[in-house]
């Protein structure tokens, strides 16, 4: 069997990332798809789209369409169009910003409203970002776990800056959607930390880190 990247994948999944602006959605998507971290905050207007090919246990090839939705779309007319047909919803908040966690309830409600009571909602994941700033945490771990359990969501903690568990998060979401159990080696492989450069507080904004990546990217306005 050919290992060519052009080979049609067994599965295609649409994963939508939602949450407040500045919670780190774009940084997570960029870190995952291109293995890089942008130093400057740039608000997503509309949505950004990433494509990542992965292999799950059982040699299941999956093409993940990762949709990064702008934080200002909550309650917007386009939200329904963006999340329609999604297989998974990733709700992101910043563990150092309690308001971003509180607003997850509104994002969750907006998803429920789109899909209605009679339609099965996509797999939903609660993601606490910026665990590299654990010393600045304002959202207690038990509050995160309680919300996830009450809403039937999977629970994840990541750092877009260091890469900690970002790959594992998406690997787990895809596996849970497809009913595939990850092996211990799979978990350990995707839990690796990608070292980020240390930026001095008085350093001027510099060019983002660039690396080669087997991913596609486009932006829709």
Steps between C-alpha positions, in 0.01 A plus 500: 500500500636842410584744779454792265347807658270523200341168587134542590451477878263246654312772688446874482406693813401864544619640833388852597694702759289752691549732796569858601743714308855483644429162665758349267288327235713610206823425687376148573396443138828638368709303748318181407496539123835672444691434825570865562393767746430861404622761745252769402128484568297537183122487521337252265240671283249247369689174502833337425519150355771240553543147368693229685544135405543250784509124549307340785548147641391235254671694221196726464599801289307813590487844341415757768343823382568743785280813490611789721198724557546863601398584858269778379275249321312404819138579422591596145299398195788299351557278803247240388663479156844458654414214734251321273618149415769496766604173664664662800488832686802613702409768757812687608554730798804657664571352846633843611184683388194401702262696275603287202401190697166650603425579135548135402141453622379743231705329230363162610143636493552641149602156375199336663275764342637432151455124520174504696358236728423241234841502334803325644759764583863444401757370746589793726833557674585750775856629463683708760784681323820664633597233754853641468361782718382264776623745765248754365204259486165653600277209394526217750545149366185371670286770332632391161437132571151564641394700194634235262325218687167683525501578127628159391818650354849354482758687709838633382778733616754638254759770441510647152825675593697189595297249298420302816221248420371696196551210261364257759184709538408475133611136483269418791207698355532325163533160666194555720291613203593183311477270802869412489698435818843660511788279608746608770779559242260719301424712806867532594602595146245779465552633853850618417588864569623715213748750644407865449744788493518715814395854411623794707217729612670805347573331170332647198264280300703278272429280205316177590690174517483314171530126455421256227165330546279259313191709542281727295367840606257750364312798639139594428376849568 
